[in-house]
Amino acid sequence: MKKYLALLFTMMVSYSLFSIEGLLVKTTDYSFQNKWFKTISSTAPKLIQCDSVYKNQDIFITAIAGGFTFDENDLCDVDFSIKLFKPDGSIYFLQEKLEIIKGKLEYKNSLQMSRNILNASFGDDDPFGNYKIEIQIFDNIAKEVKKINSEIIVVELPSYKRFKIDQEKFNSWSDKYYEHPLPESAVSNYIYYSKSPMAEDDSKFLPLFSIFLEVFRNNKFLYPQILDAFKNEDEKTRIFLIYLIHYTDLGTPEFFDQLGGSEKKTYLGIKDFQLPDIYGEIADPSQLDMLWATFTSGGGYEPILKLIKTLDYTKYQGKLDAFKTSEQTEEDRSSAINNAIYNALVWSFTSNCKQHPLVKDYATWALQVEELSEVQKNELKNILDNL
């Protein structure tokens, strides 16, 4: 995928493209490839760099390069190597000959991110401390090498009890988590939610629970904290934690067998209940809320694509008004609901394109590249043209 603008990490990085140059990407953002490969060439995605990581937390390391030399056939050939060193200086990981780009480029001054990603996770037996990272980018046509050094610090995960959450902090954490991810306070925020008035509002459960599911499923290093909280919190909070333990597949048969009283009753009431499938048939407006919640907590492309493909519900326009004078059969009722879903979708998509530049970037890419029906393309184009 081509990128023309200077890459935005936590700061703007600029460099000359007269010889091979590169950038090291080190991130805990599991959607960073979506942000790069699923946005158009004229955008500069904000990739979230990290300097520290917790044990058992995933970190992704790769390279971005530009300033390639081309041979007489306009071909380029660039690869890179990664070395990761333990705090004592010994090699923790080494891999070589990882392709960045090989072949022709449509735009020679473009930046290219390698699709070869080191997904590292420091285990319980690995020492805390500074792990040095060294990458070397090789331009095999020019016979040039660009060496980049960095480091990642493995630190101890703080106790969830350390974080004092109020409504303002909860809103800040949940509204745009994908831009400012703080997984270390996820358990604290969930406990706050379970004790707050929000927990009494059934209409808020599915979207808020979707946020937590997305965060916890992609940060499994937090699972021990969930179980620790279950041992120490009050009964109401434990009930809410059972939902989390069940739907993240954290709980074992042994764990659920030892439950008693209201906790056992809660588990038996939900163990065979399936949450709405946000990637299946959209039959209820709550699924739209869940898709948006999944996006804001993960920043991924998939929920946006599902929302785009649901724009073909435009065929139900008029069914809501027609329901009032219809025979009100199940088909009539379903069509009316789908009309309401379409109305809510167009409004929310328009609103979120304005609030979240990444939504607009994904939508623009999808319109140009994704295999969409003509109806979906026309609906999406109409939304983008009227922003």
GROMACS .gro file of C-alpha atoms in nm:
model
  387
    1MET     CA    1   0.000   0.000   0.000
    2LYS     CA    2   0.132   0.342  -0.094
    3LYS     CA    3   0.178   0.623   0.155
    4TYR     CA    4   0.293   0.970   0.048
    5LEU     CA    5   0.268   1.178   0.364
    6ALA     CA    6   0.522   1.166   0.642
    7LEU     CA    7   0.427   0.892   0.884
    8LEU     CA    8   0.264   1.006   1.207
    9PHE     CA    9   0.365   0.817   1.517
   10THR     CA   10   0.352   1.017   1.838
   11MET     CA   11   0.529   1.292   1.645
   12MET     CA   12   0.583   1.382   1.280
   13VAL     CA   13   0.886   1.210   1.132
   14SER     CA   14   1.034   1.344   0.812
   15TYR     CA   15   1.332   1.232   0.614
   16SER     CA   16   1.501   1.254   0.277
   17LEU     CA   17   1.418   0.990   0.019
   18PHE     CA   18   1.740   1.021  -0.181
   19SER     CA   19   1.873   0.696  -0.029
   20ILE     CA   20   1.723   0.409   0.162
   21GLU     CA   21   1.561   0.528   0.482
   22GLY     CA   22   1.336   0.357   0.728
   23LEU     CA   23   1.132   0.361   1.044
   24LEU     CA   24   1.091   0.098   1.310
   25VAL     CA   25   0.736   0.021   1.416
   26LYS     CA   26   0.687  -0.115   1.768
   27THR     CA   27   0.330  -0.117   1.886
   28THR     CA   28   0.079  -0.303   2.101
   29ASP     CA   29  -0.201  -0.187   1.868
   30TYR     CA   30  -0.331  -0.507   1.709
   31SER     CA   31  -0.520  -0.304   1.442
   32PHE     CA   32  -0.217  -0.113   1.317
   33GLN     CA   33  -0.206  -0.308   0.989
   34ASN     CA   34  -0.568  -0.212   0.918
   35LYS     CA   35  -0.479   0.153   0.974
   36TRP     CA   36  -0.197   0.125   0.721
   37PHE     CA   37  -0.324  -0.114   0.455
   38LYS     CA   38  -0.696  -0.026   0.466
   39THR     CA   39  -0.657   0.349   0.415
   40ILE     CA   40  -0.589   0.533   0.092
   41SER     CA   41  -0.253   0.665  -0.021
   42SER     CA   42  -0.322   1.030   0.059
   43THR     CA   43  -0.375   0.965   0.430
   44ALA     CA   44  -0.110   0.938   0.699
   45PRO     CA   45  -0.232   0.687   0.957
   46LYS     CA   46  -0.155   0.747   1.322
   47LEU     CA   47   0.039   0.444   1.436
   48ILE     CA   48   0.069   0.420   1.813
   49GLN     CA   49   0.427   0.354   1.918
   50CYS     CA   50   0.504   0.206   2.258
   51ASP     CA   51   0.812   0.221   2.481
   52SER     CA   52   0.708  -0.036   2.740
   53VAL     CA   53   0.512  -0.358   2.754
   54TYR     CA   54   0.379  -0.594   3.021
   55LYS     CA   55   0.459  -0.962   3.045
   56ASN     CA   56   0.238  -1.176   2.817
   57GLN     CA   57   0.120  -0.865   2.631
   58ASP     CA   58   0.153  -0.882   2.252
   59ILE     CA   59   0.391  -0.639   2.087
   60PHE     CA   60   0.425  -0.607   1.710
   61ILE     CA   61   0.752  -0.505   1.545
   62THR     CA   62   0.811  -0.435   1.177
   63ALA     CA   63   0.974  -0.187   0.940
   64ILE     CA   64   0.865   0.089   0.705
   65ALA     CA   65   1.100   0.200   0.430
   66GLY     CA   66   1.128   0.454   0.149
   67GLY     CA   67   1.386   0.603  -0.086
   68PHE     CA   68   1.432   0.284  -0.287
   69THR     CA   69   1.678   0.239  -0.572
   70PHE     CA   70   1.540   0.081  -0.891
   71ASP     CA   71   1.725  -0.131  -1.147
   72GLU     CA   72   1.709  -0.087  -1.524
   73ASN     CA   73   1.373  -0.266  -1.529
   74ASP     CA   74   1.228  -0.035  -1.263
   75LEU     CA   75   1.234  -0.313  -1.004
   76CYS     CA   76   1.325  -0.267  -0.638
   77ASP     CA   77   1.433  -0.525  -0.383
   78VAL     CA   78   1.431  -0.435  -0.013
   79ASP     CA   79   1.427  -0.657   0.293
   80PHE     CA   80   1.514  -0.626   0.660
   81SER     CA   81   1.636  -0.817   0.963
   82ILE     CA   82   1.529  -0.797   1.328
   83LYS     CA   83   1.741  -0.865   1.634
   84LEU     CA   84   1.598  -0.849   1.983
   85PHE     CA   85   1.843  -0.854   2.276
   86LYS     CA   86   1.775  -0.950   2.638
   87PRO     CA   87   1.871  -0.710   2.919
   88ASP     CA   88   2.194  -0.911   2.966
   89GLY     CA   89   2.288  -0.853   2.600
   90SER     CA   90   2.221  -1.205   2.474
   91ILE     CA   91   2.004  -1.255   2.165
   92TYR     CA   92   1.639  -1.314   2.243
   93PHE     CA   93   1.520  -1.332   1.881
   94LEU     CA   94   1.676  -1.310   1.537
   95GLN     CA   95   1.520  -1.324   1.194
   96GLU     CA   96   1.666  -1.221   0.860
   97LYS     CA   97   1.561  -1.170   0.497
   98LEU     CA   98   1.214  -1.036   0.576
   99GLU     CA   99   1.073  -0.881   0.261
  100ILE     CA  100   0.957  -0.520   0.261
  101ILE     CA  101   0.907  -0.478  -0.115
  102LYS     CA  102   1.024  -0.666  -0.418
  103GLY     CA  103   0.917  -0.577  -0.772
  104LYS     CA  104   0.760  -0.271  -0.933
  105LEU     CA  105   0.605   0.020  -0.749
  106GLU     CA  106   0.330   0.230  -0.898
  107TYR     CA  107   0.469   0.533  -0.714
  108LYS     CA  108   0.843   0.536  -0.661
  109ASN     CA  109   0.842   0.788  -0.377
  110SER     CA  110   0.601   0.585  -0.167
  111LEU     CA  111   0.655   0.442   0.179
  112GLN     CA  112   0.616   0.068   0.220
  113MET     CA  113   0.538  -0.124   0.537
  114SER     CA  114   0.650  -0.484   0.548
  115ARG     CA  115   0.380  -0.746   0.592
  116ASN     CA  116   0.632  -0.951   0.790
  117ILE     CA  117   0.551  -0.879   1.153
  118LEU     CA  118   0.733  -0.999   1.464
  119ASN     CA  119   0.462  -1.073   1.719
  120ALA     CA  120   0.652  -1.101   2.047
  121SER     CA  121   0.523  -1.170   2.395
  122PHE     CA  122   0.752  -1.177   2.696
  123GLY     CA  123   0.666  -1.468   2.924
  124ASP     CA  124   0.660  -1.505   3.300
  125ASP     CA  125   1.016  -1.643   3.300
  126ASP     CA  126   1.159  -1.355   3.096
  127PRO     CA  127   1.336  -1.087   3.300
  128PHE     CA  128   1.202  -0.736   3.344
  129GLY     CA  129   1.415  -0.460   3.197
  130ASN     CA  130   1.535  -0.308   2.870
  131TYR     CA  131   1.529  -0.521   2.556
  132LYS     CA  132   1.724  -0.362   2.273
  133ILE     CA  133   1.582  -0.380   1.921
  134GLU     CA  134   1.798  -0.359   1.611
  135ILE     CA  135   1.666  -0.365   1.257
  136GLN     CA  136   1.868  -0.337   0.940
  137ILE     CA  137   1.699  -0.243   0.613
  138PHE     CA  138   1.881  -0.367   0.303
  139ASP     CA  139   1.837  -0.209  -0.039
  140ASN     CA  140   1.965  -0.500  -0.248
  141ILE     CA  141   1.978  -0.292  -0.568
  142ALA     CA  142   2.181  -0.002  -0.425
  143LYS     CA  143   2.372  -0.228  -0.184
  144GLU     CA  144   2.285   0.014   0.096
  145VAL     CA  145   2.197  -0.059   0.458
  146LYS     CA  146   1.996   0.149   0.702
  147LYS     CA  147   2.041   0.050   1.067
  148ILE     CA  148   1.786   0.153   1.331
  149ASN     CA  149   1.818   0.095   1.705
  150SER     CA  150   1.549   0.119   1.967
  151GLU     CA  151   1.437  -0.057   2.283
  152ILE     CA  152   1.133  -0.186   2.464
  153ILE     CA  153   1.108  -0.201   2.843
  154VAL     CA  154   0.931  -0.495   3.004
  155VAL     CA  155   0.760  -0.361   3.316
  156GLU     CA  156   0.539  -0.502   3.588
  157LEU     CA  157   0.163  -0.480   3.540
  158PRO     CA  158   0.018  -0.254   3.811
  159SER     CA  159  -0.264  -0.378   4.030
  160TYR     CA  160  -0.611  -0.291   3.904
  161LYS     CA  161  -0.677  -0.140   4.249
  162ARG     CA  162  -0.428   0.136   4.173
  163PHE     CA  163  -0.665   0.306   3.927
  164LYS     CA  164  -0.936   0.526   4.076
  165ILE     CA  165  -1.214   0.560   3.818
  166ASP     CA  166  -1.494   0.817   3.806
  167GLN     CA  167  -1.748   0.888   3.533
  168GLU     CA  168  -1.525   1.138   3.354
  169LYS     CA  169  -1.232   0.897   3.350
  170PHE     CA  170  -1.460   0.612   3.240
  171ASN     CA  171  -1.595   0.817   2.949
  172SER     CA  172  -1.245   0.919   2.846
  173TRP     CA  173  -1.124   0.558   2.859
  174SER     CA  174  -1.417   0.409   2.667
  175ASP     CA  175  -1.511   0.674   2.407
  176LYS     CA  176  -1.195   0.653   2.194
  177TYR     CA  177  -1.000   0.366   2.341
  178TYR     CA  178  -0.851   0.283   2.001
  179GLU     CA  179  -0.670   0.619   1.997
  180HIS     CA  180  -0.543   0.604   2.356
  181PRO     CA  181  -0.537   0.239   2.464
  182LEU     CA  182  -0.488   0.180   2.837
  183PRO     CA  183  -0.549  -0.192   2.890
  184GLU     CA  184  -0.392  -0.181   3.236
  185SER     CA  185  -0.699   0.005   3.368
  186ALA     CA  186  -0.955  -0.216   3.190
  187VAL     CA  187  -1.044  -0.422   3.499
  188SER     CA  188  -1.080  -0.106   3.709
  189ASN     CA  189  -1.312   0.046   3.448
  190TYR     CA  190  -1.522  -0.270   3.431
  191ILE     CA  191  -1.559  -0.275   3.809
  192TYR     CA  192  -1.658   0.092   3.803
  193TYR     CA  193  -1.918   0.018   3.536
  194SER     CA  194  -2.064  -0.274   3.735
  195LYS     CA  195  -2.114  -0.049   4.040
  196SER     CA  196  -2.241   0.257   3.853
  197PRO     CA  197  -2.596   0.354   3.748
  198MET     CA  198  -2.497   0.253   3.393
  199ALA     CA  199  -2.520  -0.110   3.504
  200GLU     CA  200  -2.890  -0.062   3.581
  201ASP     CA  201  -2.968   0.057   3.226
  202ASP     CA  202  -3.029  -0.252   3.011
  203SER     CA  203  -3.009  -0.046   2.689
  204LYS     CA  204  -2.643   0.031   2.763
  205PHE     CA  205  -2.535  -0.323   2.839
  206LEU     CA  206  -2.465  -0.458   2.489
  207PRO     CA  207  -2.261  -0.163   2.355
  208LEU     CA  208  -2.063  -0.120   2.678
  209PHE     CA  209  -2.007  -0.493   2.716
  210SER     CA  210  -1.888  -0.503   2.353
  211ILE     CA  211  -1.617  -0.251   2.440
  212PHE     CA  212  -1.493  -0.465   2.726
  213LEU     CA  213  -1.508  -0.787   2.523
  214GLU     CA  214  -1.299  -0.633   2.247
  215VAL     CA  215  -1.040  -0.503   2.494
  216PHE     CA  216  -1.010  -0.819   2.703
  217ARG     CA  217  -1.014  -1.066   2.413
  218ASN     CA  218  -0.716  -0.885   2.264
  219ASN     CA  219  -0.533  -0.839   2.595
  220LYS     CA  220  -0.543  -1.182   2.751
  221PHE     CA  221  -0.255  -1.094   2.981
  222LEU     CA  222  -0.526  -0.922   3.190
  223TYR     CA  223  -0.713  -1.248   3.258
  224PRO     CA  224  -0.539  -1.318   3.591
  225GLN     CA  225  -0.654  -0.975   3.712
  226ILE     CA  226  -1.015  -1.062   3.628
  227LEU     CA  227  -0.994  -1.375   3.842
  228ASP     CA  228  -0.821  -1.181   4.118
  229ALA     CA  229  -1.101  -0.924   4.113
  230PHE     CA  230  -1.359  -1.202   4.134
  231LYS     CA  231  -1.203  -1.319   4.460
  232ASN     CA  232  -1.196  -0.973   4.617
  233GLU     CA  233  -1.500  -0.777   4.498
  234ASP     CA  234  -1.856  -0.762   4.634
  235GLU     CA  235  -2.140  -0.986   4.522
  236LYS     CA  236  -2.287  -0.747   4.265
  237THR     CA  237  -1.949  -0.696   4.100
  238ARG     CA  238  -1.884  -1.070   4.102
  239ILE     CA  239  -2.212  -1.121   3.914
  240PHE     CA  240  -2.092  -0.882   3.642
  241LEU     CA  241  -1.751  -1.050   3.639
  242ILE     CA  242  -1.921  -1.385   3.569
  243TYR     CA  243  -2.053  -1.237   3.244
  244LEU     CA  244  -1.700  -1.131   3.152
  245ILE     CA  245  -1.542  -1.462   3.254
  246HIS     CA  246  -1.800  -1.658   3.055
  247TYR     CA  247  -1.802  -1.456   2.733
  248THR     CA  248  -1.423  -1.422   2.715
  249ASP     CA  249  -1.397  -1.803   2.753
  250LEU     CA  250  -1.177  -1.745   3.057
  251GLY     CA  251  -1.377  -1.967   3.288
  252THR     CA  252  -1.301  -2.338   3.321
  253PRO     CA  253  -1.559  -2.608   3.409
  254GLU     CA  254  -1.393  -2.628   3.750
  255PHE     CA  255  -1.439  -2.254   3.805
  256PHE     CA  256  -1.808  -2.261   3.721
  257ASP     CA  257  -1.870  -2.582   3.920
  258GLN     CA  258  -1.753  -2.418   4.242
  259LEU     CA  259  -2.001  -2.129   4.210
  260GLY     CA  260  -2.297  -2.116   4.443
  261GLY     CA  261  -2.603  -1.907   4.524
  262SER     CA  262  -2.676  -1.607   4.302
  263GLU     CA  263  -2.346  -1.652   4.118
  264LYS     CA  264  -2.440  -2.003   4.013
  265LYS     CA  265  -2.787  -1.884   3.913
  266THR     CA  266  -2.635  -1.607   3.699
  267TYR     CA  267  -2.403  -1.849   3.522
  268LEU     CA  268  -2.679  -2.103   3.452
  269GLY     CA  269  -2.891  -1.821   3.310
  270ILE     CA  270  -2.627  -1.712   3.056
  271LYS     CA  271  -2.423  -2.022   2.979
  272ASP     CA  272  -2.635  -2.117   2.677
  273PHE     CA  273  -2.725  -1.761   2.576
  274GLN     CA  274  -2.550  -1.630   2.266
  275LEU     CA  275  -2.479  -1.260   2.238
  276PRO     CA  276  -2.604  -1.105   1.911
  277ASP     CA  277  -2.368  -1.187   1.625
  278ILE     CA  278  -2.249  -0.850   1.497
  279TYR     CA  279  -2.104  -1.007   1.184
  280GLY     CA  280  -2.413  -1.211   1.104
  281GLU     CA  281  -2.755  -1.089   0.990
  282ILE     CA  282  -2.834  -0.747   1.131
  283ALA     CA  283  -3.184  -0.779   1.274
  284ASP     CA  284  -3.182  -0.533   1.563
  285PRO     CA  285  -3.053  -0.173   1.600
  286SER     CA  286  -2.852  -0.285   1.905
  287GLN     CA  287  -2.616  -0.468   1.670
  288LEU     CA  288  -2.522  -0.133   1.515
  289ASP     CA  289  -2.434   0.000   1.860
  290MET     CA  290  -2.224  -0.311   1.923
  291LEU     CA  291  -2.038  -0.267   1.593
  292TRP     CA  292  -1.959   0.096   1.671
  293ALA     CA  293  -1.847  -0.001   2.022
  294THR     CA  294  -1.621  -0.269   1.878
  295PHE     CA  295  -1.467  -0.013   1.645
  296THR     CA  296  -1.408   0.255   1.911
  297SER     CA  297  -1.241   0.000   2.138
  298GLY     CA  298  -1.027  -0.167   1.873
  299GLY     CA  299  -0.993   0.065   1.574
  300GLY     CA  300  -1.034  -0.228   1.335
  301TYR     CA  301  -1.165  -0.223   0.979
  302GLU     CA  302  -1.398  -0.524   1.010
  303PRO     CA  303  -1.685  -0.356   1.201
  304ILE     CA  304  -1.678  -0.063   0.957
  305LEU     CA  305  -1.698  -0.299   0.659
  306LYS     CA  306  -1.997  -0.477   0.816
  307LEU     CA  307  -2.171  -0.143   0.867
  308ILE     CA  308  -2.100  -0.047   0.505
  309LYS     CA  309  -2.244  -0.373   0.376
  310THR     CA  310  -2.559  -0.316   0.581
  311LEU     CA  311  -2.630  -0.003   0.375
  312ASP     CA  312  -2.814  -0.225   0.129
  313TYR     CA  313  -3.100  -0.203   0.382
  314THR     CA  314  -3.193   0.107   0.182
  315LYS     CA  315  -3.433  -0.129   0.004
  316TYR     CA  316  -3.652  -0.114   0.316
  317GLN     CA  317  -3.708   0.260   0.296
  318GLY     CA  318  -4.078   0.337   0.334
  319LYS     CA  319  -4.154   0.011   0.517
  320LEU     CA  320  -4.171   0.183   0.856
  321ASP     CA  321  -4.451   0.413   0.747
  322ALA     CA  322  -4.620   0.134   0.551
  323PHE     CA  323  -4.631  -0.085   0.861
  324LYS     CA  324  -4.898   0.136   1.018
  325THR     CA  325  -5.152   0.049   0.745
  326SER     CA  326  -5.027  -0.302   0.667
  327GLU     CA  327  -5.163  -0.634   0.793
  328GLN     CA  328  -4.867  -0.622   1.036
  329THR     CA  329  -4.746  -0.969   0.958
  330GLU     CA  330  -4.405  -1.088   1.080
  331GLU     CA  331  -4.264  -0.997   0.739
  332ASP     CA  332  -4.413  -0.648   0.766
  333ARG     CA  333  -4.270  -0.610   1.115
  334SER     CA  334  -3.925  -0.732   1.007
  335SER     CA  335  -3.921  -0.492   0.711
  336ALA     CA  336  -4.020  -0.201   0.937
  337ILE     CA  337  -3.739  -0.288   1.181
  338ASN     CA  338  -3.493  -0.305   0.891
  339ASN     CA  339  -3.609   0.039   0.778
  340ALA     CA  340  -3.536   0.169   1.130
  341ILE     CA  341  -3.195  -0.001   1.120
  342TYR     CA  342  -3.116   0.170   0.788
  343ASN     CA  343  -3.218   0.511   0.923
  344ALA     CA  344  -3.006   0.465   1.234
  345LEU     CA  345  -2.714   0.338   1.027
  346VAL     CA  346  -2.705   0.634   0.789
  347TRP     CA  347  -2.728   0.881   1.078
  348SER     CA  348  -2.460   0.706   1.287
  349PHE     CA  349  -2.225   0.653   0.991
  350THR     CA  350  -2.247   1.019   0.897
  351SER     CA  351  -2.192   1.128   1.256
  352ASN     CA  352  -1.898   0.895   1.315
  353CYS     CA  353  -1.727   0.995   0.991
  354LYS     CA  354  -1.722   1.346   1.135
  355GLN     CA  355  -1.611   1.241   1.483
  356HIS     CA  356  -1.357   0.976   1.384
  357PRO     CA  357  -1.125   1.050   1.089
  358LEU     CA  358  -1.037   0.679   1.079
  359VAL     CA  359  -1.398   0.588   0.998
  360LYS     CA  360  -1.391   0.823   0.700
  361ASP     CA  361  -1.049   0.688   0.594
  362TYR     CA  362  -1.172   0.328   0.608
  363ALA     CA  363  -1.491   0.420   0.423
  364THR     CA  364  -1.298   0.602   0.150
  365TRP     CA  365  -1.068   0.304   0.103
  366ALA     CA  366  -1.363   0.065   0.094
  367LEU     CA  367  -1.537   0.273  -0.172
  368GLN     CA  368  -1.229   0.260  -0.393
  369VAL     CA  369  -1.101  -0.092  -0.328
  370GLU     CA  370  -1.351  -0.318  -0.150
  371GLU     CA  371  -1.582  -0.551  -0.343
  372LEU     CA  372  -1.913  -0.383  -0.270
  373SER     CA  373  -2.247  -0.406  -0.445
  374GLU     CA  374  -2.357  -0.111  -0.656
  375VAL     CA  375  -2.620  -0.028  -0.396
  376GLN     CA  376  -2.362  -0.028  -0.116
  377LYS     CA  377  -2.124   0.187  -0.323
  378ASN     CA  378  -2.395   0.439  -0.408
  379GLU     CA  379  -2.513   0.464  -0.048
  380LEU     CA  380  -2.159   0.501   0.085
  381LYS     CA  381  -2.067   0.759  -0.178
  382ASN     CA  382  -2.376   0.960  -0.089
  383ILE     CA  383  -2.275   0.965   0.276
  384LEU     CA  384  -1.916   1.069   0.201
  385ASP     CA  385  -2.022   1.333  -0.052
  386ASN     CA  386  -2.251   1.497   0.203
  387LEU     CA  387  -2.014   1.521   0.497
   0.00000   0.00000   0.00000
